Amino acid sequence: QSLPSDAWLVYPDLDEFFHFPCIVPMPFKVVCGHMVDRFASMEPDGPIPAIDSSTNNALSSQYPQCGKVRGRKGFITIADDRKILLLPVSVEYPRMGRYQAQFKNSHKLQYKFLERIKNSRHSQTKDFEAKCEMYRGSIDHYAWSSEQIALTYKKFMIYVKSAQEKDGEERKKDEDRLRVYRQTLVTMNRNTTAATWSLKGNWAEAISQHEVPCPEMAK
């Protein structure tokens, strides 16, 4: 499905909630933010709850604690905590042409050359990588509910099989995903009988050492 050329786009994953200011970026630049992971509790060995859809309580109140889990300041360092929050669908650059946003993945974006502007003699037709003009927003990452942990485990098993069937660059991509999933799952105890998950004691302590104010508290 296409969007109007003057539209603005946000591209959150299913388990993400974006916070960002009302700021219009410059051409080829976008508004970006850093991710924090939400927890119902950081207590060791307690069962990780499911999201309660039967209540009117906001997700933020069901998962009131935040940790800097990903990126250079976290402990899952291979996982990028930076993400694009707000971007124009297309950009018209003077004397150059019109460009269309195209995601490489949910963290990387480029602007693809579409057409020259009428009466423009400029020969520039290359594509541009989108650059973060400012880090002014944040992302709530609800990856630590029982549903999402179970999904992470399912994806881990899928990519284990997928990586075995590939080679070269495609295999490397799957192995990079596996490292992120593995570093998440290693923090967990899995009770196969009760179909529940809990934080291991030593990892619960490590996560609590990375606790940060949640975005709604930092405003």
PDB file of C-alpha atoms in Angstrom:
ATOM      1  CA  GLN A   1       0.000   0.000   0.000  1.00  0.00           C
ATOM      2  CA  SER A   2       1.437   3.372  -1.024  1.00  0.00           C
ATOM      3  CA  LEU A   3       1.386   6.607   0.942  1.00  0.00           C
ATOM      4  CA  PRO A   4       0.930  10.172  -0.383  1.00  0.00           C
ATOM      5  CA  SER A   5       4.203  11.860  -1.269  1.00  0.00           C
ATOM      6  CA  ASP A   6       3.688  14.481   1.472  1.00  0.00           C
ATOM      7  CA  ALA A   7       3.029  11.891   4.205  1.00  0.00           C
ATOM      8  CA  TRP A   8       5.146  11.339   7.312  1.00  0.00           C
ATOM      9  CA  LEU A   9       5.857   7.824   8.484  1.00  0.00           C
ATOM     10  CA  VAL A  10       6.478   6.044  11.794  1.00  0.00           C
ATOM     11  CA  TYR A  11       7.594   2.408  11.659  1.00  0.00           C
ATOM     12  CA  PRO A  12       7.350   0.744  15.094  1.00  0.00           C
ATOM     13  CA  ASP A  13       7.553  -2.991  15.599  1.00  0.00           C
ATOM     14  CA  LEU A  14       4.582  -4.666  17.288  1.00  0.00           C
ATOM     15  CA  ASP A  15       6.247  -4.573  20.722  1.00  0.00           C
ATOM     16  CA  GLU A  16       7.351  -0.916  20.552  1.00  0.00           C
ATOM     17  CA  PHE A  17       5.859   2.423  21.559  1.00  0.00           C
ATOM     18  CA  PHE A  18       7.421   5.637  20.234  1.00  0.00           C
ATOM     19  CA  HIS A  19       7.832   8.954  22.056  1.00  0.00           C
ATOM     20  CA  PHE A  20       8.992  11.867  19.915  1.00  0.00           C
ATOM     21  CA  PRO A  21       8.588  15.655  19.727  1.00  0.00           C
ATOM     22  CA  CYS A  22       6.792  17.452  16.931  1.00  0.00           C
ATOM     23  CA  ILE A  23       9.900  18.451  14.958  1.00  0.00           C
ATOM     24  CA  VAL A  24      10.307  18.529  11.184  1.00  0.00           C
ATOM     25  CA  PRO A  25      13.750  17.215  10.138  1.00  0.00           C
ATOM     26  CA  MET A  26      15.876  18.596   7.322  1.00  0.00           C
ATOM     27  CA  PRO A  27      15.968  16.755   3.948  1.00  0.00           C
ATOM     28  CA  PHE A  28      17.601  13.300   4.137  1.00  0.00           C
ATOM     29  CA  LYS A  29      17.663  13.585   7.925  1.00  0.00           C
ATOM     30  CA  VAL A  30      15.256  11.991  10.377  1.00  0.00           C
ATOM     31  CA  VAL A  31      14.217  12.114  14.047  1.00  0.00           C
ATOM     32  CA  CYS A  32      15.734   9.190  15.972  1.00  0.00           C
ATOM     33  CA  GLY A  33      15.550   7.792  19.474  1.00  0.00           C
ATOM     34  CA  HIS A  34      17.100   5.293  21.862  1.00  0.00           C
ATOM     35  CA  MET A  35      15.349   2.169  23.121  1.00  0.00           C
ATOM     36  CA  VAL A  36      14.609   1.160  26.704  1.00  0.00           C
ATOM     37  CA  ASP A  37      13.209  -2.236  27.661  1.00  0.00           C
ATOM     38  CA  ARG A  38      10.127  -2.390  29.901  1.00  0.00           C
ATOM     39  CA  PHE A  39       9.801  -4.841  32.792  1.00  0.00           C
ATOM     40  CA  ALA A  40       6.914  -5.777  35.057  1.00  0.00           C
ATOM     41  CA  SER A  41       9.548  -6.521  37.695  1.00  0.00           C
ATOM     42  CA  MET A  42      13.291  -7.038  37.927  1.00  0.00           C
ATOM     43  CA  GLU A  43      12.977  -9.451  40.841  1.00  0.00           C
ATOM     44  CA  PRO A  44      14.843 -12.756  40.364  1.00  0.00           C
ATOM     45  CA  ASP A  45      12.974 -16.007  39.732  1.00  0.00           C
ATOM     46  CA  GLY A  46       9.521 -14.417  39.637  1.00  0.00           C
ATOM     47  CA  PRO A  47       7.329 -15.460  36.691  1.00  0.00           C
ATOM     48  CA  ILE A  48       7.273 -13.002  33.801  1.00  0.00           C
ATOM     49  CA  PRO A  49       3.629 -12.031  33.313  1.00  0.00           C
ATOM     50  CA  ALA A  50       1.596 -11.810  30.160  1.00  0.00           C
ATOM     51  CA  ILE A  51       0.130  -8.502  29.034  1.00  0.00           C
ATOM     52  CA  ASP A  52      -3.283  -8.137  30.700  1.00  0.00           C
ATOM     53  CA  SER A  53      -5.665  -7.137  27.915  1.00  0.00           C
ATOM     54  CA  SER A  54      -8.720  -7.444  30.209  1.00  0.00           C
ATOM     55  CA  THR A  55      -7.832  -4.267  32.107  1.00  0.00           C
ATOM     56  CA  ASN A  56      -7.837  -0.605  31.182  1.00  0.00           C
ATOM     57  CA  ASN A  57      -4.436  -0.179  32.819  1.00  0.00           C
ATOM     58  CA  ALA A  58      -1.889   1.246  30.397  1.00  0.00           C
ATOM     59  CA  LEU A  59       0.986  -0.966  29.274  1.00  0.00           C
ATOM     60  CA  SER A  60       3.389   1.434  30.956  1.00  0.00           C
ATOM     61  CA  SER A  61       1.739   0.770  34.335  1.00  0.00           C
ATOM     62  CA  GLN A  62       1.806  -3.003  33.779  1.00  0.00           C
ATOM     63  CA  TYR A  63       5.529  -2.778  32.964  1.00  0.00           C
ATOM     64  CA  PRO A  64       6.641   0.159  35.136  1.00  0.00           C
ATOM     65  CA  GLN A  65      10.403  -0.483  35.264  1.00  0.00           C
ATOM     66  CA  CYS A  66      12.866   0.347  32.491  1.00  0.00           C
ATOM     67  CA  GLY A  67      16.316  -1.011  31.738  1.00  0.00           C
ATOM     68  CA  LYS A  68      19.050  -0.015  29.295  1.00  0.00           C
ATOM     69  CA  VAL A  69      19.438  -3.545  27.947  1.00  0.00           C
ATOM     70  CA  ARG A  70      20.627  -2.951  24.364  1.00  0.00           C
ATOM     71  CA  GLY A  71      23.421  -1.003  22.730  1.00  0.00           C
ATOM     72  CA  ARG A  72      26.802   0.155  24.034  1.00  0.00           C
ATOM     73  CA  LYS A  73      25.449   0.969  27.508  1.00  0.00           C
ATOM     74  CA  GLY A  74      23.531  -2.293  27.885  1.00  0.00           C
ATOM     75  CA  PHE A  75      24.544  -5.931  28.160  1.00  0.00           C
ATOM     76  CA  ILE A  76      23.104  -7.108  24.827  1.00  0.00           C
ATOM     77  CA  THR A  77      25.656  -4.984  23.015  1.00  0.00           C
ATOM     78  CA  ILE A  78      25.124  -6.567  19.602  1.00  0.00           C
ATOM     79  CA  ALA A  79      21.510  -5.297  19.578  1.00  0.00           C
ATOM     80  CA  ASP A  80      21.176  -1.749  18.261  1.00  0.00           C
ATOM     81  CA  ASP A  81      19.225   0.495  20.646  1.00  0.00           C
ATOM     82  CA  ARG A  82      18.952   3.320  18.078  1.00  0.00           C
ATOM     83  CA  LYS A  83      15.958   3.605  15.806  1.00  0.00           C
ATOM     84  CA  ILE A  84      14.350   6.010  13.339  1.00  0.00           C
ATOM     85  CA  LEU A  85      11.121   7.458  14.729  1.00  0.00           C
ATOM     86  CA  LEU A  86       9.804   9.989  12.223  1.00  0.00           C
ATOM     87  CA  LEU A  87      10.555  10.507   8.540  1.00  0.00           C
ATOM     88  CA  PRO A  88       9.094  12.058   5.377  1.00  0.00           C
ATOM     89  CA  VAL A  89       7.934   9.488   2.806  1.00  0.00           C
ATOM     90  CA  SER A  90       9.499  11.491  -0.009  1.00  0.00           C
ATOM     91  CA  VAL A  91      11.932  14.397  -0.313  1.00  0.00           C
ATOM     92  CA  GLU A  92      12.304  16.926  -3.108  1.00  0.00           C
ATOM     93  CA  TYR A  93      15.785  18.390  -3.087  1.00  0.00           C
ATOM     94  CA  PRO A  94      16.466  21.639  -5.004  1.00  0.00           C
ATOM     95  CA  ARG A  95      18.288  21.147  -8.346  1.00  0.00           C
ATOM     96  CA  MET A  96      18.685  17.426  -7.655  1.00  0.00           C
ATOM     97  CA  GLY A  97      15.407  15.548  -7.782  1.00  0.00           C
ATOM     98  CA  ARG A  98      12.725  13.651  -5.932  1.00  0.00           C
ATOM     99  CA  TYR A  99      13.612  10.812  -3.558  1.00  0.00           C
ATOM    100  CA  GLN A 100      11.548   8.042  -1.957  1.00  0.00           C
ATOM    101  CA  ALA A 101      12.152   6.577   1.519  1.00  0.00           C
ATOM    102  CA  GLN A 102      13.069   2.895   1.512  1.00  0.00           C
ATOM    103  CA  PHE A 103      13.822   0.872   4.639  1.00  0.00           C
ATOM    104  CA  LYS A 104      16.718  -1.589   4.527  1.00  0.00           C
ATOM    105  CA  ASN A 105      15.500  -2.874   7.895  1.00  0.00           C
ATOM    106  CA  SER A 106      13.688  -1.299  10.842  1.00  0.00           C
ATOM    107  CA  HIS A 107      16.928   0.484  11.897  1.00  0.00           C
ATOM    108  CA  LYS A 108      18.347   1.612   8.528  1.00  0.00           C
ATOM    109  CA  LEU A 109      16.824   3.826   5.860  1.00  0.00           C
ATOM    110  CA  GLN A 110      17.873   5.236   2.506  1.00  0.00           C
ATOM    111  CA  TYR A 111      16.288   7.684   0.069  1.00  0.00           C
ATOM    112  CA  LYS A 112      16.122   6.223  -3.441  1.00  0.00           C
ATOM    113  CA  PHE A 113      16.319   8.569  -6.435  1.00  0.00           C
ATOM    114  CA  LEU A 114      12.974   8.680  -8.304  1.00  0.00           C
ATOM    115  CA  GLU A 115      13.127  11.492 -10.852  1.00  0.00           C
ATOM    116  CA  ARG A 116      14.739  14.802 -11.694  1.00  0.00           C
ATOM    117  CA  ILE A 117      12.894  17.979 -10.946  1.00  0.00           C
ATOM    118  CA  LYS A 118      11.544  19.610 -14.080  1.00  0.00           C
ATOM    119  CA  ASN A 119      14.046  21.934 -15.785  1.00  0.00           C
ATOM    120  CA  SER A 120      16.834  20.711 -13.507  1.00  0.00           C
ATOM    121  CA  ARG A 121      20.170  20.087 -15.231  1.00  0.00           C
ATOM    122  CA  HIS A 122      21.801  18.514 -12.217  1.00  0.00           C
ATOM    123  CA  SER A 123      23.156  15.034 -12.960  1.00  0.00           C
ATOM    124  CA  GLN A 124      23.067  13.788  -9.355  1.00  0.00           C
ATOM    125  CA  THR A 125      20.981  10.592  -9.280  1.00  0.00           C
ATOM    126  CA  LYS A 126      22.637   8.596  -6.476  1.00  0.00           C
ATOM    127  CA  ASP A 127      20.770   7.333  -3.431  1.00  0.00           C
ATOM    128  CA  PHE A 128      21.296   8.820   0.048  1.00  0.00           C
ATOM    129  CA  GLU A 129      21.582   7.158   3.441  1.00  0.00           C
ATOM    130  CA  ALA A 130      19.228   8.805   5.917  1.00  0.00           C
ATOM    131  CA  LYS A 131      21.065  10.469   8.798  1.00  0.00           C
ATOM    132  CA  CYS A 132      19.774  11.065  12.307  1.00  0.00           C
ATOM    133  CA  GLU A 133      19.456  14.805  12.650  1.00  0.00           C
ATOM    134  CA  MET A 134      18.758  14.563  16.355  1.00  0.00           C
ATOM    135  CA  TYR A 135      18.115  12.007  19.075  1.00  0.00           C
ATOM    136  CA  ARG A 136      15.073  13.620  20.597  1.00  0.00           C
ATOM    137  CA  GLY A 137      12.766  10.667  21.167  1.00  0.00           C
ATOM    138  CA  SER A 138      12.695   7.276  22.847  1.00  0.00           C
ATOM    139  CA  ILE A 139      11.211   3.823  22.334  1.00  0.00           C
ATOM    140  CA  ASP A 140       9.460   1.669  24.916  1.00  0.00           C
ATOM    141  CA  HIS A 141      10.359  -1.937  24.088  1.00  0.00           C
ATOM    142  CA  TYR A 142       7.850  -4.434  25.511  1.00  0.00           C
ATOM    143  CA  ALA A 143       9.998  -7.490  24.839  1.00  0.00           C
ATOM    144  CA  TRP A 144       9.864  -8.871  28.390  1.00  0.00           C
ATOM    145  CA  SER A 145       6.280 -10.142  28.535  1.00  0.00           C
ATOM    146  CA  SER A 146       5.678 -13.892  28.523  1.00  0.00           C
ATOM    147  CA  GLU A 147       4.176 -13.643  25.010  1.00  0.00           C
ATOM    148  CA  GLN A 148       7.231 -11.895  23.581  1.00  0.00           C
ATOM    149  CA  ILE A 149       9.713 -14.184  25.326  1.00  0.00           C
ATOM    150  CA  ALA A 150       7.872 -17.202  23.901  1.00  0.00           C
ATOM    151  CA  LEU A 151       7.978 -15.544  20.466  1.00  0.00           C
ATOM    152  CA  THR A 152      11.713 -14.880  20.845  1.00  0.00           C
ATOM    153  CA  TYR A 153      12.254 -18.562  21.632  1.00  0.00           C
ATOM    154  CA  LYS A 154      10.180 -19.565  18.597  1.00  0.00           C
ATOM    155  CA  LYS A 155      12.155 -17.211  16.320  1.00  0.00           C
ATOM    156  CA  PHE A 156      15.413 -18.513  17.776  1.00  0.00           C
ATOM    157  CA  MET A 157      14.509 -22.086  16.818  1.00  0.00           C
ATOM    158  CA  ILE A 158      13.410 -20.975  13.318  1.00  0.00           C
ATOM    159  CA  TYR A 159      16.689 -19.129  12.671  1.00  0.00           C
ATOM    160  CA  VAL A 160      18.777 -22.032  14.006  1.00  0.00           C
ATOM    161  CA  LYS A 161      17.307 -24.189  11.248  1.00  0.00           C
ATOM    162  CA  SER A 162      17.429 -21.378   8.672  1.00  0.00           C
ATOM    163  CA  ALA A 163      21.132 -20.638   9.287  1.00  0.00           C
ATOM    164  CA  GLN A 164      22.010 -24.291   8.767  1.00  0.00           C
ATOM    165  CA  GLU A 165      20.441 -24.184   5.298  1.00  0.00           C
ATOM    166  CA  LYS A 166      22.232 -21.015   4.110  1.00  0.00           C
ATOM    167  CA  ASP A 167      25.757 -19.819   3.463  1.00  0.00           C
ATOM    168  CA  GLY A 168      27.653 -16.597   2.869  1.00  0.00           C
ATOM    169  CA  GLU A 169      26.063 -13.247   3.656  1.00  0.00           C
ATOM    170  CA  GLU A 170      22.567 -14.688   4.180  1.00  0.00           C
ATOM    171  CA  ARG A 171      23.863 -17.117   6.797  1.00  0.00           C
ATOM    172  CA  LYS A 172      25.725 -14.295   8.566  1.00  0.00           C
ATOM    173  CA  LYS A 173      22.486 -12.277   8.826  1.00  0.00           C
ATOM    174  CA  ASP A 174      20.710 -15.221  10.454  1.00  0.00           C
ATOM    175  CA  GLU A 175      23.629 -15.819  12.821  1.00  0.00           C
ATOM    176  CA  ASP A 176      23.582 -12.135  13.875  1.00  0.00           C
ATOM    177  CA  ARG A 177      19.876 -12.480  14.735  1.00  0.00           C
ATOM    178  CA  LEU A 178      20.609 -15.685  16.644  1.00  0.00           C
ATOM    179  CA  ARG A 179      23.203 -13.918  18.807  1.00  0.00           C
ATOM    180  CA  VAL A 180      20.638 -11.299  19.855  1.00  0.00           C
ATOM    181  CA  TYR A 181      17.974 -13.932  20.636  1.00  0.00           C
ATOM    182  CA  ARG A 182      20.507 -16.121  22.475  1.00  0.00           C
ATOM    183  CA  GLN A 183      21.653 -13.237  24.677  1.00  0.00           C
ATOM    184  CA  THR A 184      18.011 -12.604  25.625  1.00  0.00           C
ATOM    185  CA  LEU A 185      17.111 -16.235  26.300  1.00  0.00           C
ATOM    186  CA  VAL A 186      20.232 -16.913  28.385  1.00  0.00           C
ATOM    187  CA  THR A 187      18.790 -14.572  31.042  1.00  0.00           C
ATOM    188  CA  MET A 188      15.702 -16.792  31.394  1.00  0.00           C
ATOM    189  CA  ASN A 189      14.583 -19.866  33.283  1.00  0.00           C
ATOM    190  CA  ARG A 190      12.027 -21.796  31.241  1.00  0.00           C
ATOM    191  CA  ASN A 191       9.452 -23.931  33.037  1.00  0.00           C
ATOM    192  CA  THR A 192       8.265 -26.256  30.284  1.00  0.00           C
ATOM    193  CA  THR A 193       5.609 -27.871  32.510  1.00  0.00           C
ATOM    194  CA  ALA A 194       3.921 -24.611  33.458  1.00  0.00           C
ATOM    195  CA  ALA A 195       4.884 -22.905  30.172  1.00  0.00           C
ATOM    196  CA  THR A 196       6.270 -19.919  32.099  1.00  0.00           C
ATOM    197  CA  TRP A 197       9.477 -17.878  32.061  1.00  0.00           C
ATOM    198  CA  SER A 198      11.379 -16.113  34.849  1.00  0.00           C
ATOM    199  CA  LEU A 199      14.542 -14.028  35.171  1.00  0.00           C
ATOM    200  CA  LYS A 200      17.571 -15.931  36.460  1.00  0.00           C
ATOM    201  CA  GLY A 201      18.866 -14.500  39.705  1.00  0.00           C
ATOM    202  CA  ASN A 202      22.272 -13.337  38.440  1.00  0.00           C
ATOM    203  CA  TRP A 203      20.753 -11.798  35.313  1.00  0.00           C
ATOM    204  CA  ALA A 204      18.000 -10.065  37.294  1.00  0.00           C
ATOM    205  CA  GLU A 205      20.769  -8.358  39.286  1.00  0.00           C
ATOM    206  CA  ALA A 206      22.597  -7.387  36.066  1.00  0.00           C
ATOM    207  CA  ILE A 207      19.418  -5.931  34.568  1.00  0.00           C
ATOM    208  CA  SER A 208      18.632  -3.973  37.741  1.00  0.00           C
ATOM    209  CA  GLN A 209      22.100  -2.388  37.501  1.00  0.00           C
ATOM    210  CA  HIS A 210      21.059  -1.042  34.086  1.00  0.00           C
ATOM    211  CA  GLU A 211      17.758   0.409  35.338  1.00  0.00           C
ATOM    212  CA  VAL A 212      16.970   3.897  33.999  1.00  0.00           C
ATOM    213  CA  PRO A 213      14.012   6.284  34.347  1.00  0.00           C
ATOM    214  CA  CYS A 214      11.152   5.376  32.043  1.00  0.00           C
ATOM    215  CA  PRO A 215      10.377   7.889  29.258  1.00  0.00           C
ATOM    216  CA  GLU A 216       7.146   9.113  30.860  1.00  0.00           C
ATOM    217  CA  MET A 217       9.051   9.812  34.112  1.00  0.00           C
ATOM    218  CA  ALA A 218      11.891  11.635  32.354  1.00  0.00           C
ATOM    219  CA  LYS A 219       9.660  14.300  30.804  1.00  0.00           C
TER     220      LYS A 219
END
